[in-house]
Amino acid sequence: MDGRSEDAGATAGRMQASAGDLRRFFPHRIARPGARYRLFCFPPAGAGATVFRAWSGLMAQAADVCAFELPGHQTRFNEPLARSVDEVAQEFIAASVHLRDRPFILLGHSLGAMIAAQAAHLLARSGAGPAALVVVGCPAPTMNARNRAIAHLDRPAFLRALADLGGLPEDVLANSELVDVLLPALRAGCRMAEEWRAGAGRRFAAPLPCPIGAISGRADPYVTADELDAWRHHGTGAAVIRQAAGDHFFLQSDPEPVLTLVGDLARLSLS
């Protein structure tokens, strides 16, 4: 374990005493006492837990869906924005300690996939890792040759880059006041993702001891088929690699392919 992870682990330990308010971290959770497993979800850069708000109903009693709200977003808007993927992963680990009393799956979209992967590795090192990891719209950690950096761009270029990914509709771009509200979280999220990817290949040398499911949109300019397929090298269990119709943000308009993947991973890992 590198020194940064050890420091973050100590931070998580100190945070556990104040992590009892589950509504702060999982504001849209509908408890499913009879669910076989918990599904922890992490949104993409700039988005909040509402991305997964409807999933409790879509999954019925199959899973207890717990969407994590990042600091500085939506219901936690008044809190400072996070500075790193590792910081958020450690905060999640502390906040979810009382919810990890049954098998669980970690799922994330784009930046959220990086947070989920980071948390999975930290938990696996302690012998309490997830039953499975599901990543959406995210290249494998070792596939970092392409330059995807956009956080440093000036405002017009940055917004256009996000629009090209499918994340900012034209009506949002035309509303300068709304863009002013969204821009800090979007830029901070992109910076976190870029910094995480810069060192992820070294940090993820050891594969996760669980199955991994990876999926992206066929028209996603951020993830190539090879970059998606490389996730199979990051787990020791079965790997399920798929593509769906749509772009980088297909999950928001059509979550069904991801829900199906989650169900398939649950059957693989919990049988």
mmCIF file of C-alpha atoms in Angstrom:
data_model
loop_
_atom_site.group_PDB
_atom_site.id
_atom_site.type_symbol
_atom_site.label_atom_id
_atom_site.label_comp_id
_atom_site.label_asym_id
_atom_site.label_seq_id
_atom_site.Cartn_x
_atom_site.Cartn_y
_atom_site.Cartn_z
ATOM 1 C CA MET A 1 0.000 0.000 0.000
ATOM 2 C CA ASP A 2 1.386 3.388 -0.881
ATOM 3 C CA GLY A 3 1.772 6.182 1.641
ATOM 4 C CA ARG A 4 -1.151 8.159 0.269
ATOM 5 C CA SER A 5 -3.536 5.223 0.793
ATOM 6 C CA GLU A 6 -2.245 4.742 4.355
ATOM 7 C CA ASP A 7 -2.903 8.405 5.143
ATOM 8 C CA ALA A 8 -6.350 8.172 3.577
ATOM 9 C CA GLY A 9 -7.063 5.024 5.585
ATOM 10 C CA ALA A 10 -6.291 6.851 8.805
ATOM 11 C CA THR A 11 -8.634 9.638 7.720
ATOM 12 C CA ALA A 12 -11.421 7.133 7.094
ATOM 13 C CA GLY A 13 -10.914 5.661 10.528
ATOM 14 C CA ARG A 14 -11.306 9.082 12.128
ATOM 15 C CA MET A 15 -14.440 9.762 10.073
ATOM 16 C CA GLN A 16 -16.386 6.663 11.111
ATOM 17 C CA ALA A 17 -17.719 8.267 14.287
ATOM 18 C CA SER A 18 -19.400 11.024 12.260
ATOM 19 C CA ALA A 19 -20.715 8.843 9.443
ATOM 20 C CA GLY A 20 -23.973 7.873 11.129
ATOM 21 C CA ASP A 21 -26.174 10.272 9.165
ATOM 22 C CA LEU A 22 -26.810 8.029 6.168
ATOM 23 C CA ARG A 23 -29.236 10.534 4.658
ATOM 24 C CA ARG A 24 -26.381 12.980 4.139
ATOM 25 C CA PHE A 25 -24.358 10.537 2.062
ATOM 26 C CA PHE A 26 -27.188 8.458 0.542
ATOM 27 C CA PRO A 27 -30.054 10.992 0.278
ATOM 28 C CA HIS A 28 -32.338 8.989 -2.021
ATOM 29 C CA ARG A 29 -31.966 5.526 -0.499
ATOM 30 C CA ILE A 30 -35.131 3.495 0.027
ATOM 31 C CA ALA A 31 -34.222 0.751 2.495
ATOM 32 C CA ARG A 32 -34.880 -2.794 1.274
ATOM 33 C CA PRO A 33 -34.446 -4.996 4.388
ATOM 34 C CA GLY A 34 -35.062 -8.161 2.389
ATOM 35 C CA ALA A 35 -32.670 -7.339 -0.467
ATOM 36 C CA ARG A 36 -30.009 -9.938 -1.163
ATOM 37 C CA TYR A 37 -27.291 -7.356 -1.749
ATOM 38 C CA ARG A 38 -26.589 -3.643 -1.706
ATOM 39 C CA LEU A 39 -25.708 -1.693 -4.820
ATOM 40 C CA PHE A 40 -23.566 1.368 -4.141
ATOM 41 C CA CYS A 41 -23.650 3.837 -7.056
ATOM 42 C CA PHE A 42 -21.352 6.759 -7.902
ATOM 43 C CA PRO A 43 -22.327 9.478 -10.421
ATOM 44 C CA PRO A 44 -20.172 11.045 -13.157
ATOM 45 C CA ALA A 45 -18.378 14.387 -12.862
ATOM 46 C CA GLY A 46 -20.688 17.282 -12.068
ATOM 47 C CA ALA A 47 -23.704 15.059 -11.422
ATOM 48 C CA GLY A 48 -25.349 14.053 -8.173
ATOM 49 C CA ALA A 49 -27.012 11.041 -6.633
ATOM 50 C CA THR A 50 -30.274 11.830 -8.464
ATOM 51 C CA VAL A 51 -28.768 10.079 -11.506
ATOM 52 C CA PHE A 52 -29.694 6.838 -9.729
ATOM 53 C CA ARG A 53 -32.818 8.023 -7.900
ATOM 54 C CA ALA A 54 -35.220 5.860 -9.918
ATOM 55 C CA TRP A 55 -33.145 2.702 -9.606
ATOM 56 C CA SER A 56 -34.756 1.507 -6.366
ATOM 57 C CA GLY A 57 -38.036 1.201 -8.215
ATOM 58 C CA LEU A 58 -36.440 -0.300 -11.322
ATOM 59 C CA MET A 59 -34.699 -3.028 -9.299
ATOM 60 C CA ALA A 60 -37.691 -3.601 -6.989
ATOM 61 C CA GLN A 61 -36.651 -5.907 -4.143
ATOM 62 C CA ALA A 62 -33.552 -7.296 -5.867
ATOM 63 C CA ALA A 63 -31.125 -4.796 -4.351
ATOM 64 C CA ASP A 64 -30.883 -2.056 -1.770
ATOM 65 C CA VAL A 65 -29.721 0.832 -3.996
ATOM 66 C CA CYS A 66 -27.476 3.346 -2.224
ATOM 67 C CA ALA A 67 -26.431 6.252 -4.460
ATOM 68 C CA PHE A 68 -23.555 8.221 -2.946
ATOM 69 C CA GLU A 69 -23.761 12.017 -2.959
ATOM 70 C CA LEU A 70 -20.388 13.642 -3.611
ATOM 71 C CA PRO A 71 -19.421 16.671 -1.510
ATOM 72 C CA GLY A 72 -20.322 19.958 -3.163
ATOM 73 C CA HIS A 73 -23.095 18.376 -5.251
ATOM 74 C CA GLN A 74 -26.890 18.667 -5.012
ATOM 75 C CA THR A 75 -27.967 17.859 -1.433
ATOM 76 C CA ARG A 76 -24.368 18.525 -0.269
ATOM 77 C CA PHE A 77 -24.028 21.704 -2.318
ATOM 78 C CA ASN A 78 -22.853 23.792 0.665
ATOM 79 C CA GLU A 79 -19.888 21.511 1.341
ATOM 80 C CA PRO A 80 -16.458 22.011 -0.265
ATOM 81 C CA LEU A 81 -15.836 20.068 -3.461
ATOM 82 C CA ALA A 82 -13.636 16.997 -3.148
ATOM 83 C CA ARG A 83 -10.041 17.255 -4.328
ATOM 84 C CA SER A 84 -9.270 13.661 -5.296
ATOM 85 C CA VAL A 85 -10.792 10.297 -6.150
ATOM 86 C CA ASP A 86 -9.026 8.779 -3.166
ATOM 87 C CA GLU A 87 -10.590 11.355 -0.834
ATOM 88 C CA VAL A 88 -14.100 10.477 -2.026
ATOM 89 C CA ALA A 89 -13.420 6.728 -1.883
ATOM 90 C CA GLN A 90 -12.259 7.044 1.706
ATOM 91 C CA GLU A 91 -15.260 9.164 2.633
ATOM 92 C CA PHE A 92 -17.544 6.541 1.124
ATOM 93 C CA ILE A 93 -15.813 3.732 3.022
ATOM 94 C CA ALA A 94 -16.328 5.577 6.297
ATOM 95 C CA ALA A 95 -19.923 6.571 5.519
ATOM 96 C CA SER A 96 -20.998 3.088 4.394
ATOM 97 C CA VAL A 97 -19.496 1.103 7.271
ATOM 98 C CA HIS A 98 -22.923 0.212 8.708
ATOM 99 C CA LEU A 99 -24.350 -0.636 5.284
ATOM 100 C CA ARG A 100 -21.679 -3.151 4.372
ATOM 101 C CA ASP A 101 -23.280 -5.830 6.547
ATOM 102 C CA ARG A 102 -24.249 -7.946 3.546
ATOM 103 C CA PRO A 103 -22.800 -8.642 0.071
ATOM 104 C CA PHE A 104 -22.450 -5.481 -1.998
ATOM 105 C CA ILE A 105 -21.641 -4.389 -5.529
ATOM 106 C CA LEU A 106 -19.910 -1.116 -6.406
ATOM 107 C CA LEU A 107 -21.009 0.682 -9.568
ATOM 108 C CA GLY A 108 -19.856 3.952 -11.051
ATOM 109 C CA HIS A 109 -20.225 5.991 -14.207
ATOM 110 C CA SER A 110 -17.122 7.715 -15.662
ATOM 111 C CA LEU A 111 -15.567 9.582 -12.692
ATOM 112 C CA GLY A 112 -17.889 7.508 -10.534
ATOM 113 C CA ALA A 113 -16.353 4.326 -11.968
ATOM 114 C CA MET A 114 -12.928 5.539 -10.845
ATOM 115 C CA ILE A 115 -14.270 6.180 -7.342
ATOM 116 C CA ALA A 116 -15.902 2.743 -7.279
ATOM 117 C CA ALA A 117 -12.688 1.066 -8.462
ATOM 118 C CA GLN A 118 -10.586 2.957 -5.921
ATOM 119 C CA ALA A 119 -12.955 2.032 -3.091
ATOM 120 C CA ALA A 120 -13.011 -1.589 -4.269
ATOM 121 C CA HIS A 121 -9.225 -1.825 -4.068
ATOM 122 C CA LEU A 122 -9.025 -0.190 -0.660
ATOM 123 C CA LEU A 123 -11.722 -2.474 0.727
ATOM 124 C CA ALA A 124 -10.195 -5.564 -0.873
ATOM 125 C CA ARG A 125 -6.880 -4.821 0.845
ATOM 126 C CA SER A 126 -8.668 -5.050 4.182
ATOM 127 C CA GLY A 127 -10.306 -8.346 3.193
ATOM 128 C CA ALA A 128 -13.770 -6.803 2.933
ATOM 129 C CA GLY A 129 -14.053 -6.079 -0.780
ATOM 130 C CA PRO A 130 -17.147 -6.028 -2.972
ATOM 131 C CA ALA A 131 -18.845 -9.038 -4.495
ATOM 132 C CA ALA A 132 -18.404 -7.349 -7.895
ATOM 133 C CA LEU A 133 -17.401 -4.084 -9.555
ATOM 134 C CA VAL A 134 -19.401 -2.527 -12.418
ATOM 135 C CA VAL A 135 -17.846 0.312 -14.419
ATOM 136 C CA VAL A 136 -19.738 2.418 -16.960
ATOM 137 C CA GLY A 137 -18.085 4.657 -19.568
ATOM 138 C CA CYS A 138 -14.573 4.379 -18.172
ATOM 139 C CA PRO A 139 -11.312 3.130 -19.740
ATOM 140 C CA ALA A 140 -9.378 0.509 -17.783
ATOM 141 C CA PRO A 141 -6.708 2.006 -15.463
ATOM 142 C CA THR A 142 -3.793 0.607 -17.445
ATOM 143 C CA MET A 143 -5.054 2.106 -20.719
ATOM 144 C CA ASN A 144 -3.904 5.670 -20.171
ATOM 145 C CA ALA A 145 -1.984 6.489 -23.335
ATOM 146 C CA ARG A 146 -4.595 8.781 -24.894
ATOM 147 C CA ASN A 147 -4.774 12.383 -23.744
ATOM 148 C CA ARG A 148 -8.283 13.099 -22.461
ATOM 149 C CA ALA A 149 -7.393 16.164 -20.382
ATOM 150 C CA ILE A 150 -9.981 18.942 -20.607
ATOM 151 C CA ALA A 151 -10.046 20.440 -17.079
ATOM 152 C CA HIS A 152 -7.401 23.033 -18.007
ATOM 153 C CA LEU A 153 -9.312 24.377 -21.020
ATOM 154 C CA ASP A 154 -10.824 27.846 -20.987
ATOM 155 C CA ARG A 155 -14.568 28.128 -20.434
ATOM 156 C CA PRO A 156 -15.808 27.930 -24.063
ATOM 157 C CA ALA A 157 -13.485 25.052 -24.989
ATOM 158 C CA PHE A 158 -14.249 23.179 -21.768
ATOM 159 C CA LEU A 159 -18.000 23.446 -22.256
ATOM 160 C CA ARG A 160 -17.701 22.363 -25.888
ATOM 161 C CA ALA A 161 -15.646 19.331 -24.871
ATOM 162 C CA LEU A 162 -18.359 18.327 -22.390
ATOM 163 C CA ALA A 163 -21.032 18.871 -25.021
ATOM 164 C CA ASP A 164 -19.125 16.641 -27.450
ATOM 165 C CA LEU A 165 -19.278 13.851 -24.857
ATOM 166 C CA GLY A 166 -23.056 14.286 -24.669
ATOM 167 C CA GLY A 167 -23.070 15.651 -21.127
ATOM 168 C CA LEU A 168 -24.344 19.194 -21.708
ATOM 169 C CA PRO A 169 -27.441 19.737 -23.864
ATOM 170 C CA GLU A 170 -27.622 22.864 -25.958
ATOM 171 C CA ASP A 171 -30.361 24.372 -23.778
ATOM 172 C CA VAL A 172 -28.065 24.101 -20.756
ATOM 173 C CA LEU A 173 -25.159 25.641 -22.654
ATOM 174 C CA ALA A 174 -27.418 28.552 -23.606
ATOM 175 C CA ASN A 175 -28.253 29.280 -19.954
ATOM 176 C CA SER A 176 -25.197 31.136 -18.658
ATOM 177 C CA GLU A 177 -26.524 31.375 -15.089
ATOM 178 C CA LEU A 178 -27.044 27.610 -14.910
ATOM 179 C CA VAL A 179 -23.607 27.018 -16.406
ATOM 180 C CA ASP A 180 -22.114 29.280 -13.713
ATOM 181 C CA VAL A 181 -23.623 27.001 -11.062
ATOM 182 C CA LEU A 182 -22.548 23.761 -12.726
ATOM 183 C CA LEU A 183 -19.084 24.738 -13.907
ATOM 184 C CA PRO A 184 -17.070 24.480 -10.643
ATOM 185 C CA ALA A 185 -18.243 20.925 -9.931
ATOM 186 C CA LEU A 186 -17.780 19.860 -13.547
ATOM 187 C CA ARG A 187 -14.258 21.210 -13.758
ATOM 188 C CA ALA A 188 -13.311 19.815 -10.338
ATOM 189 C CA GLY A 189 -14.666 16.400 -11.315
ATOM 190 C CA CYS A 190 -12.747 16.341 -14.577
ATOM 191 C CA ARG A 191 -9.558 17.371 -12.784
ATOM 192 C CA MET A 192 -10.036 14.580 -10.240
ATOM 193 C CA ALA A 193 -10.516 12.036 -13.024
ATOM 194 C CA GLU A 194 -7.439 13.207 -14.916
ATOM 195 C CA GLU A 195 -5.213 13.136 -11.834
ATOM 196 C CA TRP A 196 -6.469 9.680 -10.835
ATOM 197 C CA ARG A 197 -5.835 8.253 -14.273
ATOM 198 C CA ALA A 198 -2.280 9.612 -14.290
ATOM 199 C CA GLY A 199 -1.270 7.203 -11.506
ATOM 200 C CA ALA A 200 -3.926 4.518 -11.734
ATOM 201 C CA GLY A 201 -1.863 2.062 -13.780
ATOM 202 C CA ARG A 202 0.782 1.837 -11.062
ATOM 203 C CA ARG A 203 -1.733 1.691 -8.239
ATOM 204 C CA PHE A 204 -3.810 -1.061 -9.822
ATOM 205 C CA ALA A 205 -1.058 -3.580 -10.485
ATOM 206 C CA ALA A 206 -2.859 -6.203 -8.351
ATOM 207 C CA PRO A 207 -6.205 -7.407 -9.739
ATOM 208 C CA LEU A 208 -9.386 -7.295 -7.681
ATOM 209 C CA PRO A 209 -10.502 -10.635 -6.202
ATOM 210 C CA CYS A 210 -13.981 -10.323 -7.696
ATOM 211 C CA PRO A 211 -15.780 -10.275 -11.066
ATOM 212 C CA ILE A 212 -15.828 -7.048 -13.065
ATOM 213 C CA GLY A 213 -18.490 -5.846 -15.448
ATOM 214 C CA ALA A 214 -17.637 -3.048 -17.892
ATOM 215 C CA ILE A 215 -19.965 -1.308 -20.325
ATOM 216 C CA SER A 216 -19.899 1.797 -22.516
ATOM 217 C CA GLY A 217 -21.888 3.372 -25.316
ATOM 218 C CA ARG A 218 -20.843 2.391 -28.825
ATOM 219 C CA ALA A 219 -20.675 6.084 -29.763
ATOM 220 C CA ASP A 220 -18.684 7.063 -26.669
ATOM 221 C CA PRO A 221 -15.611 9.066 -27.824
ATOM 222 C CA TYR A 222 -14.034 8.690 -24.382
ATOM 223 C CA VAL A 223 -13.772 4.871 -24.353
ATOM 224 C CA THR A 224 -12.564 2.621 -27.160
ATOM 225 C CA ALA A 225 -13.488 -1.057 -27.371
ATOM 226 C CA ASP A 226 -9.916 -2.035 -26.419
ATOM 227 C CA GLU A 227 -9.914 0.312 -23.429
ATOM 228 C CA LEU A 228 -13.172 -1.200 -22.243
ATOM 229 C CA ASP A 229 -12.048 -4.788 -22.803
ATOM 230 C CA ALA A 230 -8.860 -4.197 -20.774
ATOM 231 C CA TRP A 231 -10.964 -4.191 -17.581
ATOM 232 C CA ARG A 232 -10.906 -8.003 -17.766
ATOM 233 C CA HIS A 233 -7.267 -7.868 -16.603
ATOM 234 C CA HIS A 234 -8.177 -6.045 -13.377
ATOM 235 C CA GLY A 235 -10.153 -8.813 -11.690
ATOM 236 C CA THR A 236 -9.538 -12.455 -10.840
ATOM 237 C CA GLY A 237 -13.164 -13.469 -11.361
ATOM 238 C CA ALA A 238 -15.225 -13.590 -14.511
ATOM 239 C CA ALA A 239 -15.275 -10.453 -16.661
ATOM 240 C CA VAL A 240 -18.399 -9.326 -18.498
ATOM 241 C CA ILE A 241 -17.661 -6.700 -21.165
ATOM 242 C CA ARG A 242 -20.491 -5.109 -23.149
ATOM 243 C CA GLN A 243 -21.408 -2.134 -25.278
ATOM 244 C CA ALA A 244 -24.778 -0.433 -25.543
ATOM 245 C CA ALA A 245 -26.423 1.963 -27.944
ATOM 246 C CA GLY A 246 -25.607 5.602 -27.226
ATOM 247 C CA ASP A 247 -22.812 7.951 -26.215
ATOM 248 C CA HIS A 248 -20.900 8.575 -22.989
ATOM 249 C CA PHE A 249 -24.114 9.357 -21.098
ATOM 250 C CA PHE A 250 -26.354 6.581 -22.428
ATOM 251 C CA LEU A 251 -27.027 5.404 -18.861
ATOM 252 C CA GLN A 252 -29.087 8.500 -18.079
ATOM 253 C CA SER A 253 -31.549 7.932 -20.928
ATOM 254 C CA ASP A 254 -31.518 4.130 -20.965
ATOM 255 C CA PRO A 255 -30.314 2.425 -17.769
ATOM 256 C CA GLU A 256 -31.630 -1.005 -18.779
ATOM 257 C CA PRO A 257 -28.346 -2.361 -20.256
ATOM 258 C CA VAL A 258 -26.550 -1.431 -17.034
ATOM 259 C CA LEU A 259 -29.284 -2.873 -14.821
ATOM 260 C CA THR A 260 -29.071 -6.114 -16.796
ATOM 261 C CA LEU A 261 -25.298 -6.176 -16.366
ATOM 262 C CA VAL A 262 -25.674 -5.652 -12.605
ATOM 263 C CA GLY A 263 -28.124 -8.543 -12.422
ATOM 264 C CA ASP A 264 -25.786 -10.804 -14.358
ATOM 265 C CA LEU A 265 -22.831 -9.887 -12.114
ATOM 266 C CA ALA A 266 -24.949 -10.510 -9.020
ATOM 267 C CA ARG A 267 -25.816 -13.989 -10.247
ATOM 268 C CA LEU A 268 -22.137 -14.687 -10.977
ATOM 269 C CA SER A 269 -20.801 -13.419 -7.663
ATOM 270 C CA LEU A 270 -23.578 -14.343 -5.231
ATOM 271 C CA SER A 271 -24.490 -17.838 -6.422
#
